[in-house]
mmCIF file of C-alpha atoms and ligand atoms in Angstrom:
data_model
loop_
_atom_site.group_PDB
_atom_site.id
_atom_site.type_symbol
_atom_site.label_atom_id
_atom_site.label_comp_id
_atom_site.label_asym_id
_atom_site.label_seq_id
_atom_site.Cartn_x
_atom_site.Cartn_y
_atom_site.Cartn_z
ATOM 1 C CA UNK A 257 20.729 4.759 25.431
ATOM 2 C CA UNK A 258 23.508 3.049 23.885
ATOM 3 C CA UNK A 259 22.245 1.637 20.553
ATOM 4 C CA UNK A 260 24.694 -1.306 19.682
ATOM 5 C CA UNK A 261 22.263 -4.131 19.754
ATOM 6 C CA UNK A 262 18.986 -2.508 19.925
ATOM 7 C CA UNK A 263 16.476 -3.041 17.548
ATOM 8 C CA UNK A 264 14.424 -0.378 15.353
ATOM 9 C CA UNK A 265 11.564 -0.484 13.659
ATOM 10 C CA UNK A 266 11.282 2.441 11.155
ATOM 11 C CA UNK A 267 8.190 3.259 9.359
ATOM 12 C CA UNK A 268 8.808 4.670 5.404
ATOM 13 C CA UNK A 269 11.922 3.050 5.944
ATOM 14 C CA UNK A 270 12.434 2.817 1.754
ATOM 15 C CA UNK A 271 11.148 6.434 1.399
ATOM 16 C CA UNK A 272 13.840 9.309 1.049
ATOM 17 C CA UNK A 273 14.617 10.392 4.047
ATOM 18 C CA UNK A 274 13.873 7.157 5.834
ATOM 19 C CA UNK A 275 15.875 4.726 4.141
ATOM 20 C CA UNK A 276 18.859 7.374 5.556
ATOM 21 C CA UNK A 277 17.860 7.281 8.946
ATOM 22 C CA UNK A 278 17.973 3.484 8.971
ATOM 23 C CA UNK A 279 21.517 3.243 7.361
ATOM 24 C CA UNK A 280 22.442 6.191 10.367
ATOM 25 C CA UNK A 281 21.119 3.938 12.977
ATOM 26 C CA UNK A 282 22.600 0.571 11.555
ATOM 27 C CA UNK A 283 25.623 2.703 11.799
ATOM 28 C CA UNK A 284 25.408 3.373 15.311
ATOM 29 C CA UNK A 285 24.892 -0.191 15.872
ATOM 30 C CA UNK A 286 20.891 -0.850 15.243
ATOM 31 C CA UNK A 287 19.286 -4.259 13.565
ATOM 32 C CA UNK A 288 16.665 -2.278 11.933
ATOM 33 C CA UNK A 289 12.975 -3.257 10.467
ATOM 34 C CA UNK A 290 12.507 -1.298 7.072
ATOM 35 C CA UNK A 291 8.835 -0.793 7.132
ATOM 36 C CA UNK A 292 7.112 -0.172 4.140
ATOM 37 C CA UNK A 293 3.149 -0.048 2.913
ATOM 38 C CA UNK A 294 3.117 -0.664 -1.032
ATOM 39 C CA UNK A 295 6.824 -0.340 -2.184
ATOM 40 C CA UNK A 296 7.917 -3.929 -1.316
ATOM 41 C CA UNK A 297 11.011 -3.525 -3.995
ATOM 42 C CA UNK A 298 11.945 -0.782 -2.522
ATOM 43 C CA UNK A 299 11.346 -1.945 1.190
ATOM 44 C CA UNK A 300 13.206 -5.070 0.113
ATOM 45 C CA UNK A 301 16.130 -2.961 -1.557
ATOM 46 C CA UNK A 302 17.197 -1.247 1.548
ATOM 47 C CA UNK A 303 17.168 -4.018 3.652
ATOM 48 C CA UNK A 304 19.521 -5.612 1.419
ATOM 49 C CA UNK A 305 21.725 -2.335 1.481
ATOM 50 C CA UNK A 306 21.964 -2.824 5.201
ATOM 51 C CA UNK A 307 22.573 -6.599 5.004
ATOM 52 C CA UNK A 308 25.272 -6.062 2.803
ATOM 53 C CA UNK A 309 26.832 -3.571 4.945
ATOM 54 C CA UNK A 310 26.538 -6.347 7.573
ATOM 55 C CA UNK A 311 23.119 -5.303 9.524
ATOM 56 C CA UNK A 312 20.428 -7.383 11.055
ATOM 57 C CA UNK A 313 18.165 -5.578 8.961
ATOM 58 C CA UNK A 314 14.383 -6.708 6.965
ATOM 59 C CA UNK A 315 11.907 -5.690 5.632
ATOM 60 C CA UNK A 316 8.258 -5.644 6.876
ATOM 61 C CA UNK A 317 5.069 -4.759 4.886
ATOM 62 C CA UNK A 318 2.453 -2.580 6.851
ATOM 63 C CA UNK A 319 -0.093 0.368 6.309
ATOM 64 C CA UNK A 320 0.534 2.210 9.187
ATOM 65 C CA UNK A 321 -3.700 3.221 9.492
ATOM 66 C CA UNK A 322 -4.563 -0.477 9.833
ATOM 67 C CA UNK A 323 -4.474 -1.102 13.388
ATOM 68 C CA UNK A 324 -5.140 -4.972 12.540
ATOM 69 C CA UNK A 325 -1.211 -4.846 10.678
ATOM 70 C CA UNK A 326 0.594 -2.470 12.782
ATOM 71 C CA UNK A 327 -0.021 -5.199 15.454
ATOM 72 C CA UNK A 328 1.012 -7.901 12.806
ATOM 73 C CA UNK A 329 4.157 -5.791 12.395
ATOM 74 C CA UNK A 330 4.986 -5.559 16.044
ATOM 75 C CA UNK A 331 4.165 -9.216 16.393
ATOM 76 C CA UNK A 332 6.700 -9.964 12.876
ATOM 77 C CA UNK A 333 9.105 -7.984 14.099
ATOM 78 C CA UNK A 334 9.789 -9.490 17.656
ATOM 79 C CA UNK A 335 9.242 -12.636 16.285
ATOM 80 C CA UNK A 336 12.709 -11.769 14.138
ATOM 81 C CA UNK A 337 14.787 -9.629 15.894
ATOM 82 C CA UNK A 338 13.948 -10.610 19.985
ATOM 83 C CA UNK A 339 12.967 -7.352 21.093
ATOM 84 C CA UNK A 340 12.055 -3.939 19.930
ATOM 85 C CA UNK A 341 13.637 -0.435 21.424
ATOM 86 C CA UNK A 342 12.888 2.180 19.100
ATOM 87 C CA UNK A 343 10.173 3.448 16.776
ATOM 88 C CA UNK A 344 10.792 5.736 14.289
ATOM 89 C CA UNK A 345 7.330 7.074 12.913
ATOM 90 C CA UNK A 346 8.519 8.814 9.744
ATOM 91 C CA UNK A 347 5.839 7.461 6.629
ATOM 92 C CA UNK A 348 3.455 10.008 5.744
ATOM 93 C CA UNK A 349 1.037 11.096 3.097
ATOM 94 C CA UNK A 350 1.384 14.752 1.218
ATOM 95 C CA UNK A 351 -0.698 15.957 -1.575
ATOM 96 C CA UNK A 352 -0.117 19.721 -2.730
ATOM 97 C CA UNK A 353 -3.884 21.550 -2.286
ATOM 98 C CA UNK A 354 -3.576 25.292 -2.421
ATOM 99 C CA UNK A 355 -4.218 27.003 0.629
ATOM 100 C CA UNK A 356 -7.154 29.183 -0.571
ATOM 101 C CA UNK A 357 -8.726 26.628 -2.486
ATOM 102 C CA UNK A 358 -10.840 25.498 0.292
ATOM 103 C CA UNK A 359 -13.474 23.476 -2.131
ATOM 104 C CA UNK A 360 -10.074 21.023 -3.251
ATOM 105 C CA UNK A 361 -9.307 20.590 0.579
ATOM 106 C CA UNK A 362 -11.772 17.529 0.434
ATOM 107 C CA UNK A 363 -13.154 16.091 3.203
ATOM 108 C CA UNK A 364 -11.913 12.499 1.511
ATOM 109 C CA UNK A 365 -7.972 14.114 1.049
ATOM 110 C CA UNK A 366 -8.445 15.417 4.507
ATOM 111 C CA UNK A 367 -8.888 12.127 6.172
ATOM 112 C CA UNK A 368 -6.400 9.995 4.832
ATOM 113 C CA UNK A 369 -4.022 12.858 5.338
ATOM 114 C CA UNK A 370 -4.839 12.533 8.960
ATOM 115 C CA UNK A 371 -5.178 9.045 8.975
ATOM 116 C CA UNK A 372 -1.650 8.528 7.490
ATOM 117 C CA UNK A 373 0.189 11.183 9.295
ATOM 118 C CA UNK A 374 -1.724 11.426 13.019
ATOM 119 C CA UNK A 375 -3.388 8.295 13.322
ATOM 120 C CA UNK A 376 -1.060 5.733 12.068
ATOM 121 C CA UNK A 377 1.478 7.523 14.486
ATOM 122 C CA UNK A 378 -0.861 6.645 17.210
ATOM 123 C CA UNK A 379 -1.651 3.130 16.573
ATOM 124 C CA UNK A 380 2.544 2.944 16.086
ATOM 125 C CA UNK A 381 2.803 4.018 19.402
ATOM 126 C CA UNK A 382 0.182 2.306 21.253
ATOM 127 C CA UNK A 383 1.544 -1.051 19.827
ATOM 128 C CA UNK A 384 5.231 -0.735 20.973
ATOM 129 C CA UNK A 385 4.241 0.979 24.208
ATOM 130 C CA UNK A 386 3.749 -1.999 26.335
ATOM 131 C CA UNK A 387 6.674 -3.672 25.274
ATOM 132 C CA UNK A 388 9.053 -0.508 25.943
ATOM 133 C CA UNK A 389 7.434 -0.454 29.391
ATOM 134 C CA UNK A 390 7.685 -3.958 30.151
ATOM 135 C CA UNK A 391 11.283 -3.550 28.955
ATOM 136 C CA UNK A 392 12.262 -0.120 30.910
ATOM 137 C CA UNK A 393 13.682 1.214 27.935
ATOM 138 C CA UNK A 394 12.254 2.973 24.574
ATOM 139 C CA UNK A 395 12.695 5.771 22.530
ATOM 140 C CA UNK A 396 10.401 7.171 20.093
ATOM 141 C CA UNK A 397 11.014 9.377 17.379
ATOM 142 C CA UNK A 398 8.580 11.501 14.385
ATOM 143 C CA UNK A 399 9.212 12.965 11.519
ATOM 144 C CA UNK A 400 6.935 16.185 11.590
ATOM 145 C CA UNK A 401 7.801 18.961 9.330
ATOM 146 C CA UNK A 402 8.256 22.716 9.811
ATOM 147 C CA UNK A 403 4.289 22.729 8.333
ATOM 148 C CA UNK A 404 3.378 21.790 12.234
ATOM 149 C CA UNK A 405 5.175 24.993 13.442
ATOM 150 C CA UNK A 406 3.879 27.813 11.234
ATOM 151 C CA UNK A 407 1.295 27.863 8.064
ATOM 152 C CA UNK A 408 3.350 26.238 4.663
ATOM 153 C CA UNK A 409 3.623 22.900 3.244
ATOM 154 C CA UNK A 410 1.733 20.984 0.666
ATOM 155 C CA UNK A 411 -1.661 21.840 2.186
ATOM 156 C CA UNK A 412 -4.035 22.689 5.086
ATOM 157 C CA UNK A 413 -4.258 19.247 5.927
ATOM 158 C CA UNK A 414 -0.611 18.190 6.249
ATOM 159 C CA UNK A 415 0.156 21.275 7.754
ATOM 160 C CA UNK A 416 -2.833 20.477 10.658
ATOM 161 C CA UNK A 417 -1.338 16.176 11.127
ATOM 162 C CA UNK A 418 1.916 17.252 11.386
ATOM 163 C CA UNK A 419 1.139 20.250 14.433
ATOM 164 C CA UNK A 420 -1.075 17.184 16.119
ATOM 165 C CA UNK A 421 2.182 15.276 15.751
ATOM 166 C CA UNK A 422 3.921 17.893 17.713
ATOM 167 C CA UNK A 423 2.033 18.057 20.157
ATOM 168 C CA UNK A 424 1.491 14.090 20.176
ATOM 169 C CA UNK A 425 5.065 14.291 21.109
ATOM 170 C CA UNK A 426 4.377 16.111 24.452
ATOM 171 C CA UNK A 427 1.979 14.135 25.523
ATOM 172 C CA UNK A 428 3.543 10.709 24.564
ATOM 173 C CA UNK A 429 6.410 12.012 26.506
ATOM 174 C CA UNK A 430 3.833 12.384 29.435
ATOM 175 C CA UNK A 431 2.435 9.302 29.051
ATOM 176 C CA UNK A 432 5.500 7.199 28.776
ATOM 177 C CA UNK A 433 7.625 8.816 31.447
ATOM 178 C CA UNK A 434 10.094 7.900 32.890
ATOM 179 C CA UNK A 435 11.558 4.933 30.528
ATOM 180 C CA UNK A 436 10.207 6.023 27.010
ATOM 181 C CA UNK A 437 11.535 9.056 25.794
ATOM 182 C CA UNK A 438 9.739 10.513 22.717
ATOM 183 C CA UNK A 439 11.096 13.036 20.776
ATOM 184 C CA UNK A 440 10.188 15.127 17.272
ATOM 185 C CA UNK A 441 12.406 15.764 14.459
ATOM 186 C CA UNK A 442 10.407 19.210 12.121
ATOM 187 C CA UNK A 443 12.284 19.271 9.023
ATOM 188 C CA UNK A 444 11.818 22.376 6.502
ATOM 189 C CA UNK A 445 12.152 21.039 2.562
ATOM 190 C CA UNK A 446 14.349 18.385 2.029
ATOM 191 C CA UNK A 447 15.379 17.698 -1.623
ATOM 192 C CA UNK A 448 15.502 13.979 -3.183
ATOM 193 C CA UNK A 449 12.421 12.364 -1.800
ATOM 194 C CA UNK A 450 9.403 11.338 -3.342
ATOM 195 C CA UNK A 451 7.358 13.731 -1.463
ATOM 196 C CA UNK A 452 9.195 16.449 -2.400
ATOM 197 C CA UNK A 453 8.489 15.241 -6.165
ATOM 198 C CA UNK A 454 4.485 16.032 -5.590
ATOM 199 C CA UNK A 455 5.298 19.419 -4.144
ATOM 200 C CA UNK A 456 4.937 21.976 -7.470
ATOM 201 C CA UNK A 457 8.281 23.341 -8.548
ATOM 202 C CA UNK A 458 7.723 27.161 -7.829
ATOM 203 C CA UNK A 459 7.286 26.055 -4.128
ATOM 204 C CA UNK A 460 10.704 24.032 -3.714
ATOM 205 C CA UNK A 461 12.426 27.039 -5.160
ATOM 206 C CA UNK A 462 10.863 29.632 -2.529
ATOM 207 C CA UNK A 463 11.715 27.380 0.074
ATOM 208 C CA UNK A 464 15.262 26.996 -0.410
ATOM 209 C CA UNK A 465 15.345 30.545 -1.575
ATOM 210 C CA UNK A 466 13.445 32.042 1.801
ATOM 211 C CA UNK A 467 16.224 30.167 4.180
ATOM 212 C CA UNK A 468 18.379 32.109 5.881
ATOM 213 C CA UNK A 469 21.393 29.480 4.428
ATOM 214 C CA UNK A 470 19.719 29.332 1.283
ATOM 215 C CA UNK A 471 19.597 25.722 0.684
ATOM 216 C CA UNK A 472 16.947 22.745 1.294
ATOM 217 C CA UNK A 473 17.191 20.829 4.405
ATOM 218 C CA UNK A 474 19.741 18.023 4.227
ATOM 219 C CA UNK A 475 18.429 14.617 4.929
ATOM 220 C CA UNK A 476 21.303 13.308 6.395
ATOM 221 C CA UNK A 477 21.223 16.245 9.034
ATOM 222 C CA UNK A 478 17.744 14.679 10.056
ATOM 223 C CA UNK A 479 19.360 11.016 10.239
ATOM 224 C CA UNK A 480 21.980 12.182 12.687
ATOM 225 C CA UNK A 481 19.552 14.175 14.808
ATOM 226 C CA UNK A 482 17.277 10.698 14.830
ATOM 227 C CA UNK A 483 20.399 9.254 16.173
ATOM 228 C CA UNK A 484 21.064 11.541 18.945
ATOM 229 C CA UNK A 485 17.484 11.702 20.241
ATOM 230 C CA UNK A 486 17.333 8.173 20.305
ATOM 231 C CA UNK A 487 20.544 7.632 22.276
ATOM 232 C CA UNK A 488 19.516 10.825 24.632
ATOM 233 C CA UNK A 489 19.057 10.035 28.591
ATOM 234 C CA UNK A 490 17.601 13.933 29.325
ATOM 235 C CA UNK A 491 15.400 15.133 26.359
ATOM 236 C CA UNK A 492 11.562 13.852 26.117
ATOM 237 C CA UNK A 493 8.681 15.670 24.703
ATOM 238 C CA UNK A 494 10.799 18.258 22.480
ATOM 239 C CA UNK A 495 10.752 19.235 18.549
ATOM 240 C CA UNK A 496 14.111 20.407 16.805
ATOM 241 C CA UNK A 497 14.019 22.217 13.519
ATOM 242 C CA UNK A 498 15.953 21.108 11.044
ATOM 243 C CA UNK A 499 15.504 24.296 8.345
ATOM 244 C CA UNK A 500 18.806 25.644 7.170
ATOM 245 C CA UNK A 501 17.238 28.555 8.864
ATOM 246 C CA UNK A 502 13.441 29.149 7.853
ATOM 247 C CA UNK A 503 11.246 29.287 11.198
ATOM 248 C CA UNK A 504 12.418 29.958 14.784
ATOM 249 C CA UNK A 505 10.173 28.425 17.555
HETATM 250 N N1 NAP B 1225 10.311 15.763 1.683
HETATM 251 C C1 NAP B 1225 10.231 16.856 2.381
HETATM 252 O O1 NAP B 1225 10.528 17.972 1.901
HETATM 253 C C2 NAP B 1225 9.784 16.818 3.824
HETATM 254 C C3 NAP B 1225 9.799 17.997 4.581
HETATM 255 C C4 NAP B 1225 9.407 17.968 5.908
HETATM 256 C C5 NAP B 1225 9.016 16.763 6.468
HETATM 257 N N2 NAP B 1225 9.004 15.617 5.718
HETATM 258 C C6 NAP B 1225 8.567 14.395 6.371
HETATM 259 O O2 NAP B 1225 9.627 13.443 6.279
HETATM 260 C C7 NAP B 1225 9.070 12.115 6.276
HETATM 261 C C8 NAP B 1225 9.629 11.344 5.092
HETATM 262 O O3 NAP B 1225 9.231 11.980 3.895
HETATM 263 P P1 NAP B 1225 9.927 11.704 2.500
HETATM 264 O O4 NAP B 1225 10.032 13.012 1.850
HETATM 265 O O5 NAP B 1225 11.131 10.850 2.682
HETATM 266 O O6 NAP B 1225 8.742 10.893 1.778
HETATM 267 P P2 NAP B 1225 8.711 9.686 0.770
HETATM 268 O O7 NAP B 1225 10.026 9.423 0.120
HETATM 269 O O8 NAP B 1225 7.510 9.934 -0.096
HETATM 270 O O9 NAP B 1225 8.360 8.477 1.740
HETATM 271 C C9 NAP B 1225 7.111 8.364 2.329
HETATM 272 C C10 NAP B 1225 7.081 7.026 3.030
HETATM 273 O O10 NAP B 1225 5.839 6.868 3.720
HETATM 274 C C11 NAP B 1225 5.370 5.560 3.470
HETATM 275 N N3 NAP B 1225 3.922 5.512 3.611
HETATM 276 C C12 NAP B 1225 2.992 6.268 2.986
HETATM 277 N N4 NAP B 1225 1.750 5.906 3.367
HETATM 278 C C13 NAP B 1225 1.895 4.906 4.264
HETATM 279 C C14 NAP B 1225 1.011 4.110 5.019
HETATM 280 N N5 NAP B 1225 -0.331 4.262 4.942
HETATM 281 N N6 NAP B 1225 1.523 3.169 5.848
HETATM 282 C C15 NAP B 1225 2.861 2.992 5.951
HETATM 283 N N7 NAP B 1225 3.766 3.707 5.261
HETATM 284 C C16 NAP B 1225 3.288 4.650 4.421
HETATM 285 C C17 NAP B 1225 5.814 5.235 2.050
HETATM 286 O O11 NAP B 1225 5.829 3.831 1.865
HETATM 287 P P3 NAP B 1225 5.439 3.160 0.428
HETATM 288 O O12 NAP B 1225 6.264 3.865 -0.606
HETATM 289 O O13 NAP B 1225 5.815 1.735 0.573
HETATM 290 O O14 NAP B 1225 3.962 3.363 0.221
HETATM 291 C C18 NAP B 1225 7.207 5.853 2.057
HETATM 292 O O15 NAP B 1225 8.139 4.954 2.604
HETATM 293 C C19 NAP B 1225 7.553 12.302 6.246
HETATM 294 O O16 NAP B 1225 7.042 12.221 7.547
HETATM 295 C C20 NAP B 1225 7.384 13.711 5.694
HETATM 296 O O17 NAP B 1225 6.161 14.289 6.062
HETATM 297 C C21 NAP B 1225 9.391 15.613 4.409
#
């Protein structure tokens, strides 16, 4: 899909690795919605970033578990922009719970974790299907992590939302044939986010010491692969790692 002129909406767009993937798609040509759920400064800031740079870019408040304002946002956002041709689910929720401590896996943590990262998704998607439809034309993208493909991460829970999210993927990509195309970006630890910040430190360090290139994930790596699966005609329903060599799946 050629992306000049197309407009995305992309959820944690002030977060680390989001606020990168809007500035890659403003760069391929994108107006882009930064969506954000309590950091309006920041949401603000990076819509300002891409203004200045020239974008169509601004910045919409929504928790992505409230059906109510993910339909608000939808609304908001054709209201501004005219249309809407990608979605870029990439906000999420991590909390680091050791993995034997099953009595700290609360059922409380567990839910929002799921709510957050698997059912916001899903309320995301349900609320820009019709209009990609009706349109012909759509591309959807997550953010899961390499957690979804074998057992790491910040806990049980995060590791469990983001394999739903995977496989989410596969059957979105059923369900939206042939004009939306949904694809999965699994990155392994990426350095310089806020989530990163609530992982403990002894964990970052095995990470980037366990890769085969021994080095964290680079965000901008992720950005560009955001790109290319939203401007793909052939791929639908597929995860790529982004690990600097960690997992193979
Ligand atoms: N960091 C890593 O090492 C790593 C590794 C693999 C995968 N990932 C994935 O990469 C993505 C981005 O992570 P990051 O590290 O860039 O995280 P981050 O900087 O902490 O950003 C998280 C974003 O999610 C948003 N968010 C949280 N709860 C929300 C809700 N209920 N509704 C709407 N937005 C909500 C936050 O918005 P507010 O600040 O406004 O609340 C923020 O923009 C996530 O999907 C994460 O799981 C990260």
């Amino acid at each position: 899909m050629e992306l000049k002129s197309t407009v995305a909406v992309v959820t944690g767009g002030n977060g680390g690795l989001g606020q990168r993937i809007c500035h890659a798609l403003a760069s391929a040509g994108a107006h882009i919605a930064v969506v954000y759920a309590r950091s309006a400064g920041e949401g603000e800031s990076v819509a300002r970033a891409l203004q200045a740079r020239g974008v169509e870019a601004a910045p919409f408040a929504c928790d992505v578990t409230d059906p109510a304002q993910v339909a608000r946002l939808v609304e908001g956002v054709t209201e501004r922009f005219g249309r809407l041709d990608i979605l870029i689910n990439d906000a999420a929720y991590n909390k680091a719970i050791p993995f034997r401590d099953l009595g700290a896996l609360t059922i409380e943590e567990w839910t929002k974790i799921l709510d957050v990262n698997l059912t916001g998704p899903l309320h995301c998607i349900k609320a820009v299907a019709r209009i990609m439809q009706r349109q012909q034309r759509g591309r959807i993208v997550y953010i899961a992590s390499i957690a979804g493909l074998a057992p790491s991460g910040s806990s049980i829970a995060y590791a469990v939302s983001k394999a739903g999210l995977i496989h989410l993927t596969k059957w979105m990509a059923v369900a939206l044939a042939p004009h939306v195309l949904v694809n999965c970006v699994a990155p392994g630890l990426l350095e310089g986010t806020r989530a990163t910040a609530n992982l403990p430190k002894s964990q970052i360090e095995h990470s980037a010491a366990s890769a085969l290139l021994r080095k964290a994930a680079d965000k901008d790596d992720v950005a560009n692969q955001v790109v290319t699966m939203c401007r793909t005609e052939t791929m639908t329903g597929q995860t790529v790692v982004i690990d600097a060599g960690r997992i193979f799946h």
